[in-house]
mmCIF file of C-alpha atoms in Angstrom:
data_model
loop_
_atom_site.group_PDB
_atom_site.id
_atom_site.type_symbol
_atom_site.label_atom_id
_atom_site.label_comp_id
_atom_site.label_asym_id
_atom_site.label_seq_id
_atom_site.Cartn_x
_atom_site.Cartn_y
_atom_site.Cartn_z
ATOM 1 C CA UNK S 12 -0.100 -0.014 0.070
ATOM 2 C CA UNK S 13 1.151 3.619 -0.737
ATOM 3 C CA UNK S 14 0.781 5.648 2.270
ATOM 4 C CA UNK S 15 1.165 9.436 2.482
ATOM 5 C CA UNK S 16 1.893 11.741 5.392
ATOM 6 C CA UNK S 17 1.466 15.242 5.829
ATOM 7 C CA UNK S 18 3.236 16.739 8.753
ATOM 8 C CA UNK S 19 6.565 15.319 9.825
ATOM 9 C CA UNK S 20 7.292 17.039 13.215
ATOM 10 C CA UNK S 21 7.847 15.703 16.588
ATOM 11 C CA UNK S 22 5.406 12.692 16.123
ATOM 12 C CA UNK S 23 5.084 12.734 12.319
ATOM 13 C CA UNK S 24 8.649 12.109 11.634
ATOM 14 C CA UNK S 25 8.954 8.825 13.775
ATOM 15 C CA UNK S 26 5.588 7.750 12.512
ATOM 16 C CA UNK S 27 6.951 7.968 9.011
ATOM 17 C CA UNK S 28 9.842 5.858 9.726
ATOM 18 C CA UNK S 29 7.621 3.325 11.489
ATOM 19 C CA UNK S 30 5.255 2.971 8.283
ATOM 20 C CA UNK S 31 8.444 2.675 6.127
ATOM 21 C CA UNK S 32 9.918 -0.092 8.385
ATOM 22 C CA UNK S 33 6.507 -1.888 8.236
ATOM 23 C CA UNK S 34 6.779 -2.290 4.607
ATOM 24 C CA UNK S 35 4.624 0.511 3.316
ATOM 25 C CA UNK S 36 5.688 2.758 0.362
ATOM 26 C CA UNK S 37 5.589 6.174 1.963
ATOM 27 C CA UNK S 38 5.559 9.592 0.581
ATOM 28 C CA UNK S 39 6.010 12.600 3.091
ATOM 29 C CA UNK S 40 5.417 16.383 2.829
ATOM 30 C CA UNK S 41 5.987 19.053 5.380
ATOM 31 C CA UNK S 42 5.627 22.855 5.058
ATOM 32 C CA UNK S 43 8.984 23.330 6.591
ATOM 33 C CA UNK S 44 11.398 21.389 4.348
ATOM 34 C CA UNK S 45 14.165 21.200 6.862
ATOM 35 C CA UNK S 46 11.997 18.472 8.718
ATOM 36 C CA UNK S 47 12.234 16.313 5.816
ATOM 37 C CA UNK S 48 15.907 16.017 5.371
ATOM 38 C CA UNK S 49 16.483 13.206 7.877
ATOM 39 C CA UNK S 50 13.543 11.316 6.339
ATOM 40 C CA UNK S 51 15.004 11.792 2.885
ATOM 41 C CA UNK S 52 18.329 10.372 4.106
ATOM 42 C CA UNK S 53 16.497 7.244 5.396
ATOM 43 C CA UNK S 54 15.066 6.661 1.993
ATOM 44 C CA UNK S 55 11.461 8.192 2.396
ATOM 45 C CA UNK S 56 10.092 9.720 -0.904
ATOM 46 C CA UNK S 57 9.800 13.229 -0.333
ATOM 47 C CA UNK S 58 6.897 15.411 -2.084
ATOM 48 C CA UNK S 59 7.061 19.000 -2.848
ATOM 49 C CA UNK S 60 3.494 19.714 -2.166
ATOM 50 C CA UNK S 61 0.487 18.333 -0.410
ATOM 51 C CA UNK S 62 -1.116 17.611 -3.942
ATOM 52 C CA UNK S 63 1.804 15.481 -4.886
ATOM 53 C CA UNK S 64 1.258 13.373 -1.689
ATOM 54 C CA UNK S 65 -2.324 12.812 -2.535
ATOM 55 C CA UNK S 66 -1.634 11.816 -6.152
ATOM 56 C CA UNK S 67 1.055 9.426 -4.972
ATOM 57 C CA UNK S 68 -0.789 7.476 -2.400
ATOM 58 C CA UNK S 69 -3.826 5.456 -1.597
ATOM 59 C CA UNK S 70 -4.497 7.212 1.608
ATOM 60 C CA UNK S 71 -2.745 10.103 3.437
ATOM 61 C CA UNK S 72 -2.256 10.491 7.179
ATOM 62 C CA UNK S 73 -2.376 14.105 8.684
ATOM 63 C CA UNK S 74 -0.098 15.004 11.596
ATOM 64 C CA UNK S 75 -0.500 18.765 11.657
ATOM 65 C CA UNK S 76 -0.572 21.086 14.500
ATOM 66 C CA UNK S 77 -4.143 22.094 14.481
ATOM 67 C CA UNK S 78 -7.331 22.320 12.484
ATOM 68 C CA UNK S 79 -6.498 25.693 10.831
ATOM 69 C CA UNK S 80 -3.263 24.041 9.448
ATOM 70 C CA UNK S 81 -5.050 21.087 8.086
ATOM 71 C CA UNK S 82 -7.541 23.395 6.350
ATOM 72 C CA UNK S 83 -4.753 25.528 4.873
ATOM 73 C CA UNK S 84 -2.766 22.460 3.549
ATOM 74 C CA UNK S 85 -5.564 20.173 2.157
ATOM 75 C CA UNK S 86 -8.450 22.579 1.373
ATOM 76 C CA UNK S 87 -6.835 25.111 -0.686
ATOM 77 C CA UNK S 88 -7.775 25.500 -4.373
ATOM 78 C CA UNK S 89 -4.575 23.704 -5.312
ATOM 79 C CA UNK S 90 -5.006 20.610 -3.277
ATOM 80 C CA UNK S 91 -8.851 20.137 -3.247
ATOM 81 C CA UNK S 92 -8.868 18.299 -6.447
ATOM 82 C CA UNK S 93 -6.592 15.574 -5.175
ATOM 83 C CA UNK S 94 -9.216 14.839 -2.427
ATOM 84 C CA UNK S 95 -11.621 13.019 -4.846
ATOM 85 C CA UNK S 96 -11.741 9.220 -4.207
ATOM 86 C CA UNK S 97 -8.861 9.620 -1.668
ATOM 87 C CA UNK S 98 -8.898 8.631 2.045
ATOM 88 C CA UNK S 99 -7.625 11.260 4.699
ATOM 89 C CA UNK S 100 -6.822 9.904 8.180
ATOM 90 C CA UNK S 101 -6.497 12.752 10.686
ATOM 91 C CA UNK S 102 -4.226 11.769 13.596
ATOM 92 C CA UNK S 103 -3.539 15.017 15.278
ATOM 93 C CA UNK S 104 -5.378 16.532 18.203
ATOM 94 C CA UNK S 105 -8.089 18.984 17.147
ATOM 95 C CA UNK S 106 -11.603 20.069 18.327
ATOM 96 C CA UNK S 107 -14.614 17.699 17.886
ATOM 97 C CA UNK S 108 -16.312 20.649 15.953
ATOM 98 C CA UNK S 109 -13.200 21.056 13.753
ATOM 99 C CA UNK S 110 -12.897 17.300 12.735
ATOM 100 C CA UNK S 111 -16.596 17.237 11.904
ATOM 101 C CA UNK S 112 -16.395 20.189 9.680
ATOM 102 C CA UNK S 113 -13.317 18.812 8.003
ATOM 103 C CA UNK S 114 -14.950 15.302 7.407
ATOM 104 C CA UNK S 115 -17.694 17.148 5.674
ATOM 105 C CA UNK S 116 -15.504 19.446 3.502
ATOM 106 C CA UNK S 117 -13.405 16.374 2.503
ATOM 107 C CA UNK S 118 -16.500 14.433 1.545
ATOM 108 C CA UNK S 119 -17.803 17.485 -0.521
ATOM 109 C CA UNK S 120 -14.719 17.188 -2.583
ATOM 110 C CA UNK S 121 -15.450 13.427 -3.319
ATOM 111 C CA UNK S 122 -13.060 12.189 -0.534
ATOM 112 C CA UNK S 123 -13.379 9.898 2.451
ATOM 113 C CA UNK S 124 -12.296 11.038 6.065
ATOM 114 C CA UNK S 125 -11.637 9.294 9.393
ATOM 115 C CA UNK S 126 -9.856 10.248 12.555
ATOM 116 C CA UNK S 127 -7.449 8.308 14.557
ATOM 117 C CA UNK S 128 -5.693 10.604 17.190
ATOM 118 C CA UNK S 129 -3.080 8.780 19.296
ATOM 119 C CA UNK S 130 -2.092 8.672 23.072
ATOM 120 C CA UNK S 131 1.644 8.168 23.630
ATOM 121 C CA UNK S 132 4.923 9.707 22.341
ATOM 122 C CA UNK S 133 8.043 8.935 20.532
ATOM 123 C CA UNK S 134 8.936 5.874 22.408
ATOM 124 C CA UNK S 135 5.608 4.311 21.865
ATOM 125 C CA UNK S 136 5.775 5.162 18.207
ATOM 126 C CA UNK S 137 8.969 3.240 17.815
ATOM 127 C CA UNK S 138 7.633 0.336 19.658
ATOM 128 C CA UNK S 139 4.438 0.460 17.846
ATOM 129 C CA UNK S 140 2.440 0.558 21.204
ATOM 130 C CA UNK S 141 0.364 3.916 20.915
ATOM 131 C CA UNK S 142 -3.134 3.954 21.904
ATOM 132 C CA UNK S 143 -5.004 4.626 18.823
ATOM 133 C CA UNK S 144 -8.611 5.944 19.129
ATOM 134 C CA UNK S 145 -10.772 5.995 15.874
ATOM 135 C CA UNK S 146 -13.742 7.960 14.947
ATOM 136 C CA UNK S 147 -15.110 6.522 11.716
ATOM 137 C CA UNK S 148 -17.944 4.375 10.224
ATOM 138 C CA UNK S 149 -17.759 0.611 11.015
ATOM 139 C CA UNK S 150 -16.802 -0.074 7.314
ATOM 140 C CA UNK S 151 -14.109 2.578 7.354
ATOM 141 C CA UNK S 152 -12.626 1.223 10.599
ATOM 142 C CA UNK S 153 -12.565 -2.310 9.321
ATOM 143 C CA UNK S 154 -10.767 -1.219 6.123
ATOM 144 C CA UNK S 155 -7.982 0.954 7.710
ATOM 145 C CA UNK S 156 -7.573 -0.917 10.955
ATOM 146 C CA UNK S 157 -4.539 -2.905 9.616
ATOM 147 C CA UNK S 158 -2.790 0.299 8.716
ATOM 148 C CA UNK S 159 -3.586 1.803 11.991
ATOM 149 C CA UNK S 160 -2.242 -1.311 13.826
ATOM 150 C CA UNK S 161 1.162 -0.180 12.572
ATOM 151 C CA UNK S 162 1.164 2.275 15.559
ATOM 152 C CA UNK S 163 -0.817 0.410 18.203
ATOM 153 C CA UNK S 164 -1.965 -3.276 18.240
ATOM 154 C CA UNK S 165 -5.442 -2.646 19.107
ATOM 155 C CA UNK S 166 -7.020 0.388 17.660
ATOM 156 C CA UNK S 167 -10.225 1.376 19.561
ATOM 157 C CA UNK S 168 -13.343 2.243 17.533
ATOM 158 C CA UNK S 169 -15.261 4.915 19.505
ATOM 159 C CA UNK S 170 -17.950 5.780 17.226
ATOM 160 C CA UNK S 171 -18.337 8.137 14.237
ATOM 161 C CA UNK S 172 -16.171 11.053 13.458
ATOM 162 C CA UNK S 173 -15.892 13.424 16.442
ATOM 163 C CA UNK S 174 -15.877 10.777 19.268
ATOM 164 C CA UNK S 175 -12.215 10.143 19.084
ATOM 165 C CA UNK S 176 -11.359 13.854 18.954
ATOM 166 C CA UNK S 177 -13.520 14.118 22.140
ATOM 167 C CA UNK S 178 -11.890 11.422 23.930
ATOM 168 C CA UNK S 179 -8.433 12.451 22.920
ATOM 169 C CA UNK S 180 -9.101 15.853 24.528
ATOM 170 C CA UNK S 181 -10.439 14.089 27.642
ATOM 171 C CA UNK S 182 -7.141 12.280 27.880
ATOM 172 C CA UNK S 183 -4.966 15.293 27.361
ATOM 173 C CA UNK S 184 -7.082 17.230 30.011
ATOM 174 C CA UNK S 185 -5.911 14.443 32.469
ATOM 175 C CA UNK S 186 -2.320 14.979 31.356
ATOM 176 C CA UNK S 187 -2.600 18.703 32.070
ATOM 177 C CA UNK S 188 -4.506 18.425 35.250
ATOM 178 C CA UNK S 189 -2.474 15.553 36.969
ATOM 179 C CA UNK S 190 0.901 16.996 35.983
ATOM 180 C CA UNK S 191 -0.052 20.338 37.288
ATOM 181 C CA UNK S 192 -1.511 19.075 40.614
ATOM 182 C CA UNK S 193 1.619 17.144 41.018
ATOM 183 C CA UNK S 194 4.048 19.952 40.370
ATOM 184 C CA UNK S 195 2.244 22.064 42.709
ATOM 185 C CA UNK S 196 2.376 19.518 45.660
ATOM 186 C CA UNK S 197 6.112 18.995 44.694
ATOM 187 C CA UNK S 198 6.674 22.693 45.016
ATOM 188 C CA UNK S 199 5.224 22.887 48.460
ATOM 189 C CA UNK S 200 7.114 20.004 49.743
ATOM 190 C CA UNK S 201 10.401 21.449 48.439
ATOM 191 C CA UNK S 202 9.783 25.020 49.759
ATOM 192 C CA UNK S 203 8.940 23.570 53.362
ATOM 193 C CA UNK S 204 12.147 21.556 53.252
ATOM 194 C CA UNK S 205 10.384 17.922 53.401
ATOM 195 C CA UNK S 206 12.421 15.131 51.936
ATOM 196 C CA UNK S 207 11.144 14.673 48.302
ATOM 197 C CA UNK S 208 11.668 11.044 48.529
ATOM 198 C CA UNK S 209 9.734 10.473 51.629
ATOM 199 C CA UNK S 210 7.043 12.268 50.076
ATOM 200 C CA UNK S 211 7.057 10.117 47.008
ATOM 201 C CA UNK S 212 7.072 6.913 49.150
ATOM 202 C CA UNK S 213 3.840 7.787 50.548
ATOM 203 C CA UNK S 214 2.409 9.023 47.078
ATOM 204 C CA UNK S 215 3.411 5.499 45.477
ATOM 205 C CA UNK S 216 1.729 3.661 48.205
ATOM 206 C CA UNK S 217 -1.511 5.647 47.960
ATOM 207 C CA UNK S 218 -4.625 5.554 45.664
ATOM 208 C CA UNK S 219 -3.531 8.940 44.456
ATOM 209 C CA UNK S 220 -0.375 7.727 42.517
ATOM 210 C CA UNK S 221 -0.136 7.936 38.787
ATOM 211 C CA UNK S 222 2.884 6.719 36.826
ATOM 212 C CA UNK S 223 3.231 10.165 35.082
ATOM 213 C CA UNK S 224 4.431 11.505 38.506
ATOM 214 C CA UNK S 225 7.677 9.376 38.524
ATOM 215 C CA UNK S 226 8.052 10.031 34.571
ATOM 216 C CA UNK S 227 8.221 13.624 35.213
ATOM 217 C CA UNK S 228 9.813 13.902 38.717
ATOM 218 C CA UNK S 229 13.326 13.934 37.833
ATOM 219 C CA UNK S 230 12.864 16.537 35.035
ATOM 220 C CA UNK S 231 11.196 18.794 37.548
ATOM 221 C CA UNK S 232 13.930 18.261 40.360
ATOM 222 C CA UNK S 233 16.563 18.903 37.884
ATOM 223 C CA UNK S 234 14.811 21.826 35.964
ATOM 224 C CA UNK S 235 15.787 19.937 32.625
ATOM 225 C CA UNK S 236 13.052 19.847 29.956
ATOM 226 C CA UNK S 237 14.946 19.514 26.642
ATOM 227 C CA UNK S 238 14.195 16.687 24.120
ATOM 228 C CA UNK S 239 10.537 16.738 24.671
ATOM 229 C CA UNK S 240 8.094 14.112 23.633
ATOM 230 C CA UNK S 241 5.244 16.391 24.162
ATOM 231 C CA UNK S 242 5.992 20.321 24.365
ATOM 232 C CA UNK S 243 4.338 22.919 26.650
ATOM 233 C CA UNK S 244 2.921 24.732 23.455
ATOM 234 C CA UNK S 245 1.127 21.651 22.266
ATOM 235 C CA UNK S 246 -0.356 20.954 25.755
ATOM 236 C CA UNK S 247 -1.490 24.464 26.002
ATOM 237 C CA UNK S 248 -3.129 24.364 22.613
ATOM 238 C CA UNK S 249 -5.003 21.096 23.701
ATOM 239 C CA UNK S 250 -6.020 22.577 26.989
ATOM 240 C CA UNK S 251 -7.560 25.645 25.209
ATOM 241 C CA UNK S 252 -9.417 23.201 22.960
ATOM 242 C CA UNK S 253 -10.921 21.352 25.805
ATOM 243 C CA UNK S 254 -11.928 24.512 27.521
ATOM 244 C CA UNK S 255 -13.855 25.558 24.442
ATOM 245 C CA UNK S 256 -15.432 22.309 24.071
ATOM 246 C CA UNK S 257 -16.307 22.272 27.780
ATOM 247 C CA UNK S 258 -17.738 25.863 27.566
ATOM 248 C CA UNK S 259 -19.813 24.931 24.357
ATOM 249 C CA UNK S 260 -21.293 21.962 26.462
ATOM 250 C CA UNK S 261 -21.950 24.196 29.434
ATOM 251 C CA UNK S 262 -19.376 22.464 31.658
ATOM 252 C CA UNK S 263 -17.616 24.212 34.605
ATOM 253 C CA UNK S 264 -13.945 24.729 33.420
ATOM 254 C CA UNK S 265 -12.553 27.352 35.590
ATOM 255 C CA UNK S 266 -10.035 24.884 37.188
ATOM 256 C CA UNK S 267 -8.435 24.289 33.821
ATOM 257 C CA UNK S 268 -8.427 27.893 33.073
ATOM 258 C CA UNK S 269 -5.881 28.070 36.117
ATOM 259 C CA UNK S 270 -3.782 25.266 34.388
ATOM 260 C CA UNK S 271 -3.792 27.196 31.066
ATOM 261 C CA UNK S 272 -2.347 30.227 33.018
ATOM 262 C CA UNK S 273 0.398 28.072 34.538
ATOM 263 C CA UNK S 274 1.276 26.737 31.151
ATOM 264 C CA UNK S 275 1.208 30.244 29.672
ATOM 265 C CA UNK S 276 3.677 31.281 32.329
ATOM 266 C CA UNK S 277 5.985 28.542 31.699
ATOM 267 C CA UNK S 278 5.922 29.461 28.259
ATOM 268 C CA UNK S 279 6.597 33.045 28.871
ATOM 269 C CA UNK S 280 9.542 31.866 30.795
ATOM 270 C CA UNK S 281 11.105 30.276 27.827
ATOM 271 C CA UNK S 282 9.620 26.830 27.882
ATOM 272 C CA UNK S 283 7.053 26.687 25.041
ATOM 273 C CA UNK S 284 9.239 24.257 23.070
ATOM 274 C CA UNK S 285 10.386 22.262 25.964
ATOM 275 C CA UNK S 286 8.704 19.052 27.624
ATOM 276 C CA UNK S 287 5.534 19.747 29.180
ATOM 277 C CA UNK S 288 6.937 18.882 32.627
ATOM 278 C CA UNK S 289 8.328 22.377 32.325
ATOM 279 C CA UNK S 290 4.969 23.619 33.566
ATOM 280 C CA UNK S 291 6.620 23.175 36.923
ATOM 281 C CA UNK S 292 8.388 26.538 36.208
ATOM 282 C CA UNK S 293 4.993 28.236 35.930
ATOM 283 C CA UNK S 294 3.908 27.135 39.416
ATOM 284 C CA UNK S 295 6.263 29.530 41.208
ATOM 285 C CA UNK S 296 5.055 33.147 41.411
ATOM 286 C CA UNK S 297 8.653 34.182 40.567
ATOM 287 C CA UNK S 298 11.052 32.428 38.150
ATOM 288 C CA UNK S 299 14.038 30.859 39.546
ATOM 289 C CA UNK S 300 16.296 33.636 38.040
ATOM 290 C CA UNK S 301 14.151 36.236 39.857
#
């Protein structure tokens, strides 16, 4: 099968290589050509436009930053004709309303659309153990499940388009909330001079423990956030998407508004492109330099 991929950034690049290693004929495109160099060196076919990807593939995966970027790339007058009789699989994190609108626009062009956002990061891409959430018709899920199993052994069909986007936002809201809550407690422990390991021993034995606490603990203690699997800027974007969805449904989201402010403050302190554990730097009222 010939598979195209548009968007070869932090996750898209490793996903491209995973597809290639699994025996697919892959063609990749990115609006920033520099992000294609390592893929070209690995033998991946490189396209000079999104239309070229569509014309050379049986289906195309989308791993772009947001819904606006997707619309700009695939729904412009140049690319639209290539959508006819083509299947688009949207795998990034966008709002439920955005994915439903995109699905209709692709169908209006004579194409097919399903969503398959994932939970996990670069290590899980390489191992093929991502959690793949699918919003699609039953027929589309059955047809494209073997391809999606490249990234995770058991893709989960959650319902029609929009359902997977909703669940993905719900999962990322937990990432933001759990990590911020842990960072706040850790700050309190440190500032009161309590032994961190003693605190962690209690946490690990309690029903409150989440494995992500230990995954991010050392980064926070060392204030080292380079080589991110998921950067602050993306978690902030997803937090804002969840807030909008919650507001649309009349849900109380003020707690998450505070978390968004923590993420914004971390970014203002120079951590937008760092691992999201850098939200630890947004907890303190003053920066460490201050």
